[in-house]
Amino acid sequence: MGASPSSTPSPPVASEASVEVSQSGISTCGLTRILLTSRLETTDLVIFGASGDLARRKIIPALQTLDGKIKGLRVLGAGRSEMTTGAFRQLVAEASGNDRLASTADWIQLDYKSQDGYEDLRKLIKKDRSVVFYLATPPQTFADILAALNASGLSGREAGHRIVVEKPLGQDAQSARKLNAQLGELFSEDQIFRIDHYLAKDTVQNVLAFRFSNSIFEPVWNRTMVQSIEITAAEEIGIGNRAGYYDRIGAVRDMVQNHVLQVLALVTMEPPATFDPADIRKAKLELLRAVEPLDPDAAVRGQYQGYLNEDGVDPDSRRETYAAARVQIENWRWDGVPIFFRTGKALRRQSTEVVVRWRDAPQLAVAGRKQRPIPTLLVIRIQPDEGITLRIGAKRPGPRFEMVPAGMKLEYRRLARTPLPDAYDNVLREVMAGGHTVFPGGKEIERSWDIVDPLIESWESDGHPELYEKGSWGPGAADDLLAGRAGDRWVNSGDEPGTA
């Protein structure tokens, strides 16, 4: 028989080495070694797809924070675009604002399947340098790039060589396992970095510090005290110019399989043995193995009105732009606790947050009149306006005993000595240092697909999504998931404290 919730294992002690204050002034778990590193080893960063949108907007700008901390950091761009080295250096200068970094950059034009360009790349890489291969390309190119790296002698388990791959990591569990096998043939697990930029956000990393460094929360973080948990990942914008990608993928593959389930794991996992990346990965994987595959009968799919009129979208598309579901975790800590998530595009406001709702206190009988208890909520805001709010009930000042909602609010930006780093700043720092705190392991990816695949298969074979208005909170059917439980409605970003 397992231990009772009140006797769950004690969290690891937050020692100076495990939980410290980063340059941003925010507690982090396992990142301090990286964030405070003054100078790292000499590195060549090879970006496949370096002329693309992701490289321009996220990867190259993040290199500005690394320059000076990595001896001789050099960027090598590789891709199919017809571009001169001079033009690529201009791109790097504009994207990073760093002329020194741009002056040492090189461009290699290549077909991902052809060996010719890879031979040119091999000649540019010196043997005494650490090499990071960053695949900022569509997932259908991964196999070709991996095969060409192997054939040209650029892959292997040599010390310092690493590979970074962006989501989506597969289309389903089968393809994810195939990709992991392909990566594993050429690189060891500690050389592979699978990007989930949500994990690199300071606020997501701080979930572990918040849970396990504050002793008042662990005793009430279980099925005995928690009534429900909600995870919201809402976007105001529609699909923009990503129709070709999004109409193939949809909300579940784009957000749930990775971001949502990773946040869920951090919020609900057992205390890791230590804050080392391997122990954190182990605790997350154990939690994900306890999550039941998603039930189509406990899920809602939606599509915003006007989606079919977006350029590049199939006019008969049934692709979901919104997904919500009830999640069940079959373990001692969370048995019977309803956990809900929702994610979508063209919603009322940009908001990613976690809401932990504790069980209501008994009704208060004051002066012969019963008062409905004020819900006790913990809201962890991941973006925007990063922070934590504890919503409680308090007596209104005055002679009458009247309960009103009140909130205690922590704003991360007020703690920070410098602006909060972008997630990709943290991603690249950890890659260069060889750490894995902000990267899910291959087994986590595979298990996440096992969880979402039944829902995807059901939706792709039957029915149509419910339409919802742009600027709303999504389909009305999503409210029915919570009906009769968990407070009866979602806690929406912007709600006043205690009004949920």
Short mmCIF file of C-alpha atoms in Angstrom, two decimals:
data_model
loop_
_atom_site.label_atom_id
_atom_site.label_comp_id
_atom_site.label_asym_id
_atom_site.label_seq_id
_atom_site.Cartn_x
_atom_site.Cartn_y
_atom_site.Cartn_z
CA MET A 1 0.00 0.00 0.00
CA GLY A 2 1.33 3.47 -0.90
CA ALA A 3 1.88 6.24 1.57
CA SER A 4 -0.93 8.60 2.34
CA PRO A 5 -0.88 12.09 0.86
CA SER A 6 0.13 13.53 4.19
CA SER A 7 3.18 11.29 4.28
CA THR A 8 4.50 11.86 0.78
CA PRO A 9 8.28 11.88 0.46
CA SER A 10 9.95 15.02 1.70
CA PRO A 11 11.13 17.33 -1.09
CA PRO A 12 14.86 17.56 -1.65
CA VAL A 13 16.53 20.19 0.46
CA ALA A 14 16.99 23.41 -1.47
CA SER A 15 20.72 23.67 -1.06
CA GLU A 16 22.93 26.43 -2.35
CA ALA A 17 23.95 24.19 -5.23
CA SER A 18 20.45 23.18 -6.26
CA VAL A 19 18.21 26.23 -5.95
CA GLU A 20 19.82 29.62 -6.25
CA VAL A 21 19.08 33.06 -7.57
CA SER A 22 19.87 33.57 -11.22
CA GLN A 23 21.01 36.79 -12.85
CA SER A 24 17.33 37.66 -13.26
CA GLY A 25 16.90 37.47 -9.48
CA ILE A 26 14.49 34.54 -9.66
CA SER A 27 14.96 31.16 -8.03
CA THR A 28 15.72 28.45 -10.55
CA CYS A 29 16.24 24.70 -10.32
CA GLY A 30 19.48 23.41 -11.77
CA LEU A 31 19.92 26.44 -14.04
CA THR A 32 22.25 28.43 -11.83
CA ARG A 33 25.30 26.54 -13.05
CA ILE A 34 24.46 27.71 -16.54
CA LEU A 35 23.06 31.18 -15.95
CA LEU A 36 26.05 32.25 -13.87
CA THR A 37 28.73 30.64 -16.03
CA SER A 38 31.15 33.35 -17.06
CA ARG A 39 32.95 31.67 -19.95
CA LEU A 40 32.15 28.38 -21.66
CA GLU A 41 34.09 26.33 -24.17
CA THR A 42 34.85 27.32 -27.76
CA THR A 43 31.80 26.45 -29.86
CA ASP A 44 30.64 26.32 -33.46
CA LEU A 45 26.86 26.66 -33.65
CA VAL A 46 25.59 25.17 -36.92
CA ILE A 47 22.02 26.32 -37.58
CA PHE A 48 20.19 24.37 -40.26
CA GLY A 49 17.45 26.62 -41.62
CA ALA A 50 19.34 29.70 -40.46
CA SER A 51 17.59 32.01 -42.93
CA GLY A 52 14.15 30.98 -41.65
CA ASP A 53 11.70 32.74 -39.37
CA LEU A 54 12.61 30.86 -36.18
CA ALA A 55 16.31 31.58 -36.56
CA ARG A 56 15.72 35.27 -37.31
CA ARG A 57 13.22 35.88 -34.50
CA LYS A 58 14.45 33.64 -31.69
CA ILE A 59 17.72 31.76 -32.10
CA ILE A 60 20.08 34.40 -33.47
CA PRO A 61 18.81 37.23 -31.20
CA ALA A 62 19.41 34.98 -28.18
CA LEU A 63 23.08 34.63 -29.15
CA GLN A 64 23.68 38.23 -28.09
CA THR A 65 23.50 37.16 -24.42
CA LEU A 66 26.06 34.38 -25.02
CA ASP A 67 28.70 36.45 -26.79
CA GLY A 68 31.59 37.02 -24.42
CA LYS A 69 30.58 34.05 -22.28
CA ILE A 70 31.65 31.49 -24.88
CA LYS A 71 35.18 31.75 -26.16
CA GLY A 72 35.13 32.22 -29.90
CA LEU A 73 31.43 31.52 -30.43
CA ARG A 74 30.93 31.20 -34.19
CA VAL A 75 27.68 30.85 -36.13
CA LEU A 76 27.57 28.70 -39.26
CA GLY A 77 24.33 28.99 -41.19
CA ALA A 78 23.22 26.12 -43.43
CA GLY A 79 20.22 25.94 -45.69
CA ARG A 80 18.75 25.79 -49.16
CA SER A 81 18.50 29.56 -49.66
CA GLU A 82 20.77 31.12 -52.26
CA MET A 83 22.65 33.46 -49.97
CA THR A 84 26.19 34.75 -49.81
CA THR A 85 28.23 34.75 -46.64
CA GLY A 86 28.07 38.54 -46.72
CA ALA A 87 24.28 38.49 -46.81
CA PHE A 88 24.17 36.02 -43.93
CA ARG A 89 26.51 38.16 -41.88
CA GLN A 90 24.16 41.08 -42.44
CA LEU A 91 21.25 38.90 -41.28
CA VAL A 92 23.15 37.95 -38.11
CA ALA A 93 24.09 41.57 -37.43
CA GLU A 94 20.50 42.76 -37.77
CA ALA A 95 19.00 39.90 -35.76
CA SER A 96 21.55 39.89 -32.93
CA GLY A 97 22.75 43.48 -32.90
CA ASN A 98 26.26 42.07 -32.54
CA ASP A 99 28.82 43.04 -35.17
CA ARG A 100 31.56 40.81 -33.72
CA LEU A 101 29.35 37.75 -33.93
CA ALA A 102 28.32 38.66 -37.47
CA SER A 103 31.90 39.19 -38.64
CA THR A 104 32.84 35.56 -37.95
CA ALA A 105 29.66 33.97 -39.34
CA ASP A 106 29.68 31.76 -42.44
CA TRP A 107 26.96 30.51 -44.77
CA ILE A 108 26.86 27.09 -46.43
CA GLN A 109 24.24 26.49 -49.09
CA LEU A 110 23.20 22.87 -49.25
CA ASP A 111 20.45 20.49 -50.17
CA TYR A 112 19.60 18.58 -47.01
CA LYS A 113 19.88 15.29 -48.94
CA SER A 114 23.08 16.04 -50.87
CA GLN A 115 26.55 15.33 -49.52
CA ASP A 116 28.24 18.19 -51.39
CA GLY A 117 27.30 20.96 -48.98
CA TYR A 118 28.06 18.82 -45.94
CA GLU A 119 31.62 18.36 -47.15
CA ASP A 120 31.97 22.17 -47.26
CA LEU A 121 30.54 22.32 -43.75
CA ARG A 122 32.96 19.69 -42.49
CA LYS A 123 35.91 21.71 -43.79
CA LEU A 124 34.74 24.80 -41.88
CA ILE A 125 34.53 22.99 -38.54
CA LYS A 126 37.83 22.72 -36.70
CA LYS A 127 38.56 19.60 -34.69
CA ASP A 128 39.41 21.50 -31.51
CA ARG A 129 35.97 23.14 -31.29
CA SER A 130 32.76 22.00 -29.66
CA VAL A 131 29.96 21.64 -32.22
CA VAL A 132 26.23 22.17 -31.77
CA PHE A 133 23.92 21.21 -34.65
CA TYR A 134 20.61 23.08 -34.36
CA LEU A 135 17.82 21.74 -36.61
CA ALA A 136 15.57 24.80 -37.05
CA THR A 137 13.89 23.11 -40.01
CA PRO A 138 10.58 21.35 -40.70
CA PRO A 139 10.44 17.91 -39.05
CA GLN A 140 10.21 16.13 -42.40
CA THR A 141 13.84 17.19 -43.04
CA PHE A 142 15.24 15.67 -39.83
CA ALA A 143 15.88 12.19 -41.24
CA ASP A 144 17.72 13.55 -44.31
CA ILE A 145 19.90 15.86 -42.22
CA LEU A 146 20.76 13.11 -39.74
CA ALA A 147 21.66 10.69 -42.55
CA ALA A 148 23.84 13.29 -44.27
CA LEU A 149 25.61 14.22 -41.03
CA ASN A 150 26.40 10.56 -40.50
CA ALA A 151 27.62 9.98 -44.06
CA SER A 152 29.88 13.03 -43.94
CA GLY A 153 31.44 12.05 -40.62
CA LEU A 154 29.98 15.01 -38.75
CA SER A 155 27.88 13.02 -36.29
CA GLY A 156 28.98 10.61 -33.64
CA ARG A 157 29.55 10.51 -29.94
CA GLU A 158 32.66 12.68 -29.85
CA ALA A 159 32.87 14.84 -26.75
CA GLY A 160 31.28 18.24 -27.20
CA HIS A 161 29.11 17.40 -30.21
CA ARG A 162 25.42 18.06 -29.56
CA ILE A 163 22.22 18.17 -31.58
CA VAL A 164 19.14 20.31 -30.98
CA VAL A 165 15.74 19.50 -32.51
CA GLU A 166 12.60 21.64 -32.49
CA LYS A 167 9.02 20.47 -32.06
CA PRO A 168 6.94 18.83 -33.32
CA LEU A 169 8.94 15.75 -32.39
CA GLY A 170 6.90 13.31 -34.41
CA GLN A 171 3.28 13.23 -35.54
CA ASP A 172 2.28 10.42 -33.18
CA ALA A 173 3.85 7.91 -30.81
CA GLN A 174 5.13 5.70 -33.62
CA SER A 175 6.91 8.50 -35.49
CA ALA A 176 8.30 9.90 -32.22
CA ARG A 177 9.83 6.53 -31.39
CA LYS A 178 11.29 6.34 -34.89
CA LEU A 179 12.85 9.81 -34.54
CA ASN A 180 14.29 8.92 -31.14
CA ALA A 181 15.79 5.77 -32.64
CA GLN A 182 17.35 7.77 -35.49
CA LEU A 183 18.84 10.27 -33.06
CA GLY A 184 20.04 7.48 -30.78
CA GLU A 185 21.95 5.78 -33.58
CA LEU A 186 24.17 8.85 -34.00
CA PHE A 187 24.18 10.61 -30.63
CA SER A 188 24.00 9.55 -27.00
CA GLU A 189 21.04 10.76 -24.94
CA ASP A 190 23.13 13.38 -23.16
CA GLN A 191 24.06 14.86 -26.56
CA ILE A 192 20.41 15.27 -27.65
CA PHE A 193 18.42 18.39 -26.77
CA ARG A 194 14.70 18.36 -27.58
CA ILE A 195 13.30 21.87 -27.49
CA ASP A 196 10.24 22.76 -25.47
CA HIS A 197 10.70 26.48 -24.97
CA TYR A 198 7.96 26.57 -22.31
CA LEU A 199 10.28 24.64 -20.00
CA ALA A 200 12.93 27.33 -20.45
CA LYS A 201 10.70 30.15 -19.23
CA ASP A 202 11.78 31.35 -15.81
CA THR A 203 8.22 31.14 -14.53
CA VAL A 204 7.87 27.48 -15.53
CA GLN A 205 11.23 26.64 -13.96
CA ASN A 206 10.10 28.43 -10.82
CA VAL A 207 7.20 25.98 -10.39
CA LEU A 208 9.64 23.48 -8.90
CA ALA A 209 11.26 26.08 -6.65
CA PHE A 210 7.84 27.30 -5.52
CA ARG A 211 6.51 23.81 -4.76
CA PHE A 212 9.53 22.29 -3.08
CA SER A 213 11.19 25.29 -1.40
CA ASN A 214 8.09 26.48 0.47
CA SER A 215 7.09 23.94 3.10
CA ILE A 216 3.56 25.29 3.59
CA PHE A 217 2.36 24.00 0.20
CA GLU A 218 3.52 20.38 0.10
CA PRO A 219 1.13 19.16 2.86
CA VAL A 220 -1.89 20.53 0.94
CA TRP A 221 -0.71 19.58 -2.58
CA ASN A 222 -2.75 16.38 -2.91
CA ARG A 223 -6.19 14.82 -3.40
CA THR A 224 -7.20 15.44 0.22
CA MET A 225 -7.01 19.22 -0.10
CA VAL A 226 -7.06 20.07 -3.82
CA GLN A 227 -10.46 20.23 -5.50
CA SER A 228 -9.24 20.71 -9.08
CA ILE A 229 -6.44 22.00 -11.29
CA GLU A 230 -6.83 24.02 -14.49
CA ILE A 231 -4.19 24.71 -17.13
CA THR A 232 -4.89 27.40 -19.72
CA ALA A 233 -2.69 28.21 -22.72
CA ALA A 234 -4.64 30.83 -24.68
CA GLU A 235 -3.54 32.92 -27.65
CA GLU A 236 -5.22 36.07 -28.96
CA ILE A 237 -3.89 35.69 -32.47
CA GLY A 238 -5.11 33.29 -35.14
CA ILE A 239 -2.85 31.13 -37.27
CA GLY A 240 -1.38 34.08 -39.18
CA ASN A 241 0.85 32.91 -42.02
CA ARG A 242 1.29 29.39 -40.58
CA ALA A 243 -1.65 27.76 -42.37
CA GLY A 244 0.54 25.18 -44.12
CA TYR A 245 1.89 24.02 -40.79
CA TYR A 246 -1.13 24.46 -38.55
CA ASP A 247 -3.74 22.84 -40.79
CA ARG A 248 -1.65 19.64 -40.69
CA ILE A 249 -0.97 19.79 -36.96
CA GLY A 250 -3.81 21.36 -34.97
CA ALA A 251 -4.00 22.42 -31.34
CA VAL A 252 -3.40 19.02 -29.72
CA ARG A 253 -0.16 18.29 -31.56
CA ASP A 254 0.97 21.93 -31.44
CA MET A 255 0.36 22.62 -27.75
CA VAL A 256 -1.03 19.73 -25.70
CA GLN A 257 1.47 16.96 -26.49
CA ASN A 258 4.37 19.16 -25.44
CA HIS A 259 3.76 22.41 -23.56
CA VAL A 260 0.58 21.52 -21.69
CA LEU A 261 1.68 18.06 -20.58
CA GLN A 262 5.11 19.31 -19.52
CA VAL A 263 3.53 22.02 -17.35
CA LEU A 264 1.12 19.42 -15.97
CA ALA A 265 4.05 17.18 -15.06
CA LEU A 266 5.89 19.93 -13.18
CA VAL A 267 2.77 20.92 -11.25
CA THR A 268 1.77 17.39 -10.22
CA MET A 269 4.94 15.25 -10.11
CA GLU A 270 6.42 13.78 -6.94
CA PRO A 271 9.46 15.48 -5.37
CA PRO A 272 12.59 14.49 -7.30
CA ALA A 273 15.45 12.89 -5.39
CA THR A 274 17.61 15.91 -6.28
CA PHE A 275 17.31 18.88 -8.58
CA ASP A 276 19.72 17.34 -11.06
CA PRO A 277 18.22 17.16 -14.58
CA ALA A 278 18.21 13.34 -14.59
CA ASP A 279 16.15 13.18 -11.40
CA ILE A 280 13.71 15.84 -12.60
CA ARG A 281 13.24 13.94 -15.87
CA LYS A 282 12.66 10.73 -13.94
CA ALA A 283 9.98 12.34 -11.75
CA LYS A 284 8.21 13.85 -14.77
CA LEU A 285 8.24 10.54 -16.63
CA GLU A 286 6.79 8.70 -13.63
CA LEU A 287 3.97 11.24 -13.48
CA LEU A 288 3.24 11.03 -17.21
CA ARG A 289 3.06 7.24 -16.95
CA ALA A 290 0.28 7.73 -14.38
CA VAL A 291 -1.75 9.97 -16.73
CA GLU A 292 -4.57 8.12 -18.46
CA PRO A 293 -4.80 8.47 -22.29
CA LEU A 294 -7.22 11.28 -23.14
CA ASP A 295 -10.85 10.22 -23.45
CA PRO A 296 -12.66 11.74 -26.48
CA ASP A 297 -15.88 11.70 -24.43
CA ALA A 298 -14.25 14.04 -21.90
CA ALA A 299 -12.81 16.45 -24.47
CA VAL A 300 -13.97 19.39 -26.58
CA ARG A 301 -12.61 20.55 -29.92
CA GLY A 302 -13.32 23.88 -31.50
CA GLN A 303 -12.51 25.95 -34.56
CA TYR A 304 -12.69 29.72 -34.64
CA GLN A 305 -15.13 31.29 -37.06
CA GLY A 306 -13.31 32.38 -40.20
CA TYR A 307 -10.56 29.75 -39.95
CA LEU A 308 -11.70 28.14 -43.21
CA ASN A 309 -11.24 31.51 -44.95
CA GLU A 310 -7.59 31.83 -43.90
CA ASP A 311 -5.10 31.72 -46.79
CA GLY A 312 -3.76 28.20 -47.23
CA VAL A 313 -6.43 26.42 -45.18
CA ASP A 314 -8.38 23.56 -46.76
CA PRO A 315 -11.97 24.88 -47.11
CA ASP A 316 -13.23 21.52 -45.81
CA SER A 317 -10.76 21.36 -42.93
CA ARG A 318 -11.91 19.86 -39.64
CA ARG A 319 -8.68 20.84 -37.91
CA GLU A 320 -9.12 22.03 -34.34
CA THR A 321 -7.86 25.46 -33.29
CA TYR A 322 -9.08 24.81 -29.74
CA ALA A 323 -8.85 21.79 -27.47
CA ALA A 324 -10.00 21.18 -23.92
CA ALA A 325 -10.14 17.98 -21.91
CA ARG A 326 -10.36 16.42 -18.48
CA VAL A 327 -7.22 14.58 -17.40
CA GLN A 328 -7.04 11.73 -14.90
CA ILE A 329 -3.90 10.89 -12.96
CA GLU A 330 -3.98 7.37 -11.53
CA ASN A 331 -1.71 7.63 -8.52
CA TRP A 332 -2.09 8.03 -4.78
CA ARG A 333 -1.54 11.79 -4.68
CA TRP A 334 -4.06 12.77 -7.37
CA ASP A 335 -6.59 9.93 -7.57
CA GLY A 336 -10.04 11.41 -8.15
CA VAL A 337 -8.88 15.01 -8.60
CA PRO A 338 -10.24 16.45 -11.88
CA ILE A 339 -7.56 18.21 -13.91
CA PHE A 340 -8.59 20.28 -16.91
CA PHE A 341 -6.69 21.94 -19.71
CA ARG A 342 -7.67 24.21 -22.57
CA THR A 343 -5.66 25.77 -25.35
CA GLY A 344 -6.61 27.64 -28.46
CA LYS A 345 -6.13 30.44 -30.92
CA ALA A 346 -8.14 33.65 -31.46
CA LEU A 347 -9.26 33.66 -27.83
CA ARG A 348 -10.09 36.64 -25.64
CA ARG A 349 -6.59 37.34 -24.41
CA GLN A 350 -3.07 35.96 -24.37
CA SER A 351 -2.72 33.95 -21.19
CA THR A 352 -0.84 30.90 -19.95
CA GLU A 353 -1.58 30.03 -16.35
CA VAL A 354 -2.19 27.23 -13.87
CA VAL A 355 -5.00 27.43 -11.30
CA VAL A 356 -4.94 25.19 -8.24
CA ARG A 357 -8.32 25.27 -6.46
CA TRP A 358 -8.42 24.00 -2.90
CA ARG A 359 -11.49 22.46 -1.37
CA ASP A 360 -13.98 24.90 0.13
CA ALA A 361 -14.17 25.41 3.85
CA PRO A 362 -17.52 24.59 5.49
CA GLN A 363 -20.15 27.29 5.19
CA LEU A 364 -19.87 30.03 7.77
CA ALA A 365 -22.89 30.74 9.97
CA VAL A 366 -22.57 34.26 11.35
CA ALA A 367 -25.42 36.08 13.09
CA GLY A 368 -27.81 33.36 11.93
CA ARG A 369 -26.92 33.83 8.24
CA LYS A 370 -24.90 31.34 6.19
CA GLN A 371 -22.22 32.73 3.90
CA ARG A 372 -20.87 30.95 0.89
CA PRO A 373 -17.13 30.34 1.31
CA ILE A 374 -14.73 32.26 -0.89
CA PRO A 375 -12.78 29.89 -3.18
CA THR A 376 -9.11 29.53 -2.29
CA LEU A 377 -7.09 29.63 -5.49
CA LEU A 378 -3.43 29.66 -6.39
CA VAL A 379 -2.85 31.17 -9.84
CA ILE A 380 0.57 30.66 -11.43
CA ARG A 381 0.86 33.04 -14.38
CA ILE A 382 3.43 31.84 -16.91
CA GLN A 383 2.79 34.62 -19.44
CA PRO A 384 2.26 37.51 -19.69
CA ASP A 385 2.73 39.42 -16.39
CA GLU A 386 4.60 36.50 -14.85
CA GLY A 387 3.84 35.87 -11.21
CA ILE A 388 1.80 34.07 -8.58
CA THR A 389 -1.46 35.14 -6.94
CA LEU A 390 -2.98 33.51 -3.87
CA ARG A 391 -6.70 34.27 -3.78
CA ILE A 392 -8.30 33.90 -0.37
CA GLY A 393 -11.32 35.04 1.61
CA ALA A 394 -11.08 37.85 4.16
CA LYS A 395 -13.46 39.81 6.36
CA ARG A 396 -14.47 43.18 4.98
CA PRO A 397 -13.46 45.97 7.39
CA GLY A 398 -16.39 47.20 9.43
CA PRO A 399 -18.90 46.04 12.03
CA ARG A 400 -20.52 43.34 9.88
CA PHE A 401 -18.96 39.90 9.46
CA GLU A 402 -18.90 39.86 5.67
CA MET A 403 -16.47 37.75 3.66
CA VAL A 404 -14.95 39.20 0.50
CA PRO A 405 -12.29 37.93 -1.95
CA ALA A 406 -8.75 39.17 -1.50
CA GLY A 407 -5.47 38.45 -3.23
CA MET A 408 -1.80 38.26 -2.33
CA LYS A 409 0.25 38.85 -5.43
CA LEU A 410 3.87 38.20 -6.38
CA GLU A 411 5.14 39.86 -9.56
CA TYR A 412 8.34 38.27 -10.82
CA ARG A 413 9.49 41.37 -12.64
CA ARG A 414 9.65 43.28 -9.36
CA LEU A 415 12.13 40.71 -8.04
CA ALA A 416 14.36 40.77 -11.10
CA ARG A 417 17.55 42.80 -11.08
CA THR A 418 17.60 42.63 -14.88
CA PRO A 419 14.83 42.05 -17.46
CA LEU A 420 13.53 38.49 -17.50
CA PRO A 421 15.44 36.51 -20.12
CA ASP A 422 13.70 35.18 -23.20
CA ALA A 423 13.12 31.43 -23.15
CA TYR A 424 15.57 30.95 -26.02
CA ASP A 425 18.29 32.72 -24.01
CA ASN A 426 17.94 29.97 -21.41
CA VAL A 427 17.67 27.26 -24.08
CA LEU A 428 20.95 28.20 -25.73
CA ARG A 429 22.81 28.74 -22.47
CA GLU A 430 21.87 25.26 -21.30
CA VAL A 431 22.73 23.65 -24.65
CA MET A 432 26.16 25.27 -24.65
CA ALA A 433 26.79 24.14 -21.08
CA GLY A 434 25.58 20.61 -21.80
CA GLY A 435 22.77 20.72 -19.24
CA HIS A 436 19.31 19.17 -19.66
CA THR A 437 17.14 20.91 -17.06
CA VAL A 438 14.92 22.62 -19.63
CA PHE A 439 14.72 19.74 -22.11
CA PRO A 440 12.31 16.79 -21.98
CA GLY A 441 13.79 13.34 -22.42
CA GLY A 442 12.96 11.00 -25.27
CA LYS A 443 10.80 8.75 -23.07
CA GLU A 444 8.77 11.76 -21.93
CA ILE A 445 8.07 12.67 -25.55
CA GLU A 446 6.95 9.14 -26.39
CA ARG A 447 4.70 8.88 -23.34
CA SER A 448 3.11 12.25 -24.11
CA TRP A 449 2.16 10.98 -27.57
CA ASP A 450 0.69 7.85 -25.98
CA ILE A 451 -1.55 10.15 -23.92
CA VAL A 452 -2.85 12.30 -26.80
CA ASP A 453 -2.96 9.78 -29.67
CA PRO A 454 -6.42 8.33 -28.84
CA LEU A 455 -7.92 11.82 -28.91
CA ILE A 456 -6.22 12.75 -32.20
CA GLU A 457 -7.28 9.49 -33.85
CA SER A 458 -10.89 9.95 -32.74
CA TRP A 459 -11.09 13.53 -33.96
CA GLU A 460 -9.48 12.77 -37.31
CA SER A 461 -11.92 9.94 -38.03
CA ASP A 462 -15.21 11.40 -36.88
CA GLY A 463 -17.23 14.57 -36.37
CA HIS A 464 -16.58 18.27 -36.74
CA PRO A 465 -15.24 20.91 -34.35
CA GLU A 466 -17.64 23.29 -32.63
CA LEU A 467 -17.35 26.83 -33.97
CA TYR A 468 -16.54 29.67 -31.60
CA GLU A 469 -16.31 33.43 -32.03
CA LYS A 470 -12.95 35.14 -32.28
CA GLY A 471 -12.26 37.00 -29.07
CA SER A 472 -14.31 34.60 -26.94
CA TRP A 473 -12.99 32.01 -24.47
CA GLY A 474 -13.82 29.18 -26.87
CA PRO A 475 -16.70 26.76 -27.47
CA GLY A 476 -19.54 26.66 -24.99
CA ALA A 477 -19.12 22.90 -24.66
CA ALA A 478 -15.84 23.50 -22.82
CA ASP A 479 -17.80 24.98 -19.92
CA ASP A 480 -19.78 21.74 -19.67
CA LEU A 481 -16.57 19.87 -18.80
CA LEU A 482 -16.57 21.68 -15.46
CA ALA A 483 -20.33 21.73 -14.88
CA GLY A 484 -21.25 20.42 -11.46
CA ARG A 485 -17.66 20.26 -10.27
CA ALA A 486 -14.48 22.29 -9.88
CA GLY A 487 -16.35 25.53 -9.24
CA ASP A 488 -18.58 25.16 -12.31
CA ARG A 489 -16.63 27.43 -14.63
CA TRP A 490 -13.13 28.20 -15.84
CA VAL A 491 -11.03 30.80 -14.06
CA ASN A 492 -10.37 33.27 -16.86
CA SER A 493 -7.35 35.53 -16.94
CA GLY A 494 -8.43 38.94 -15.68
CA ASP A 495 -11.08 37.65 -13.28
CA GLU A 496 -11.13 39.59 -10.06
CA PRO A 497 -9.74 37.70 -7.04
CA GLY A 498 -12.24 35.21 -5.71
CA THR A 499 -14.94 35.79 -8.31
CA ALA A 500 -14.43 32.43 -10.01
#
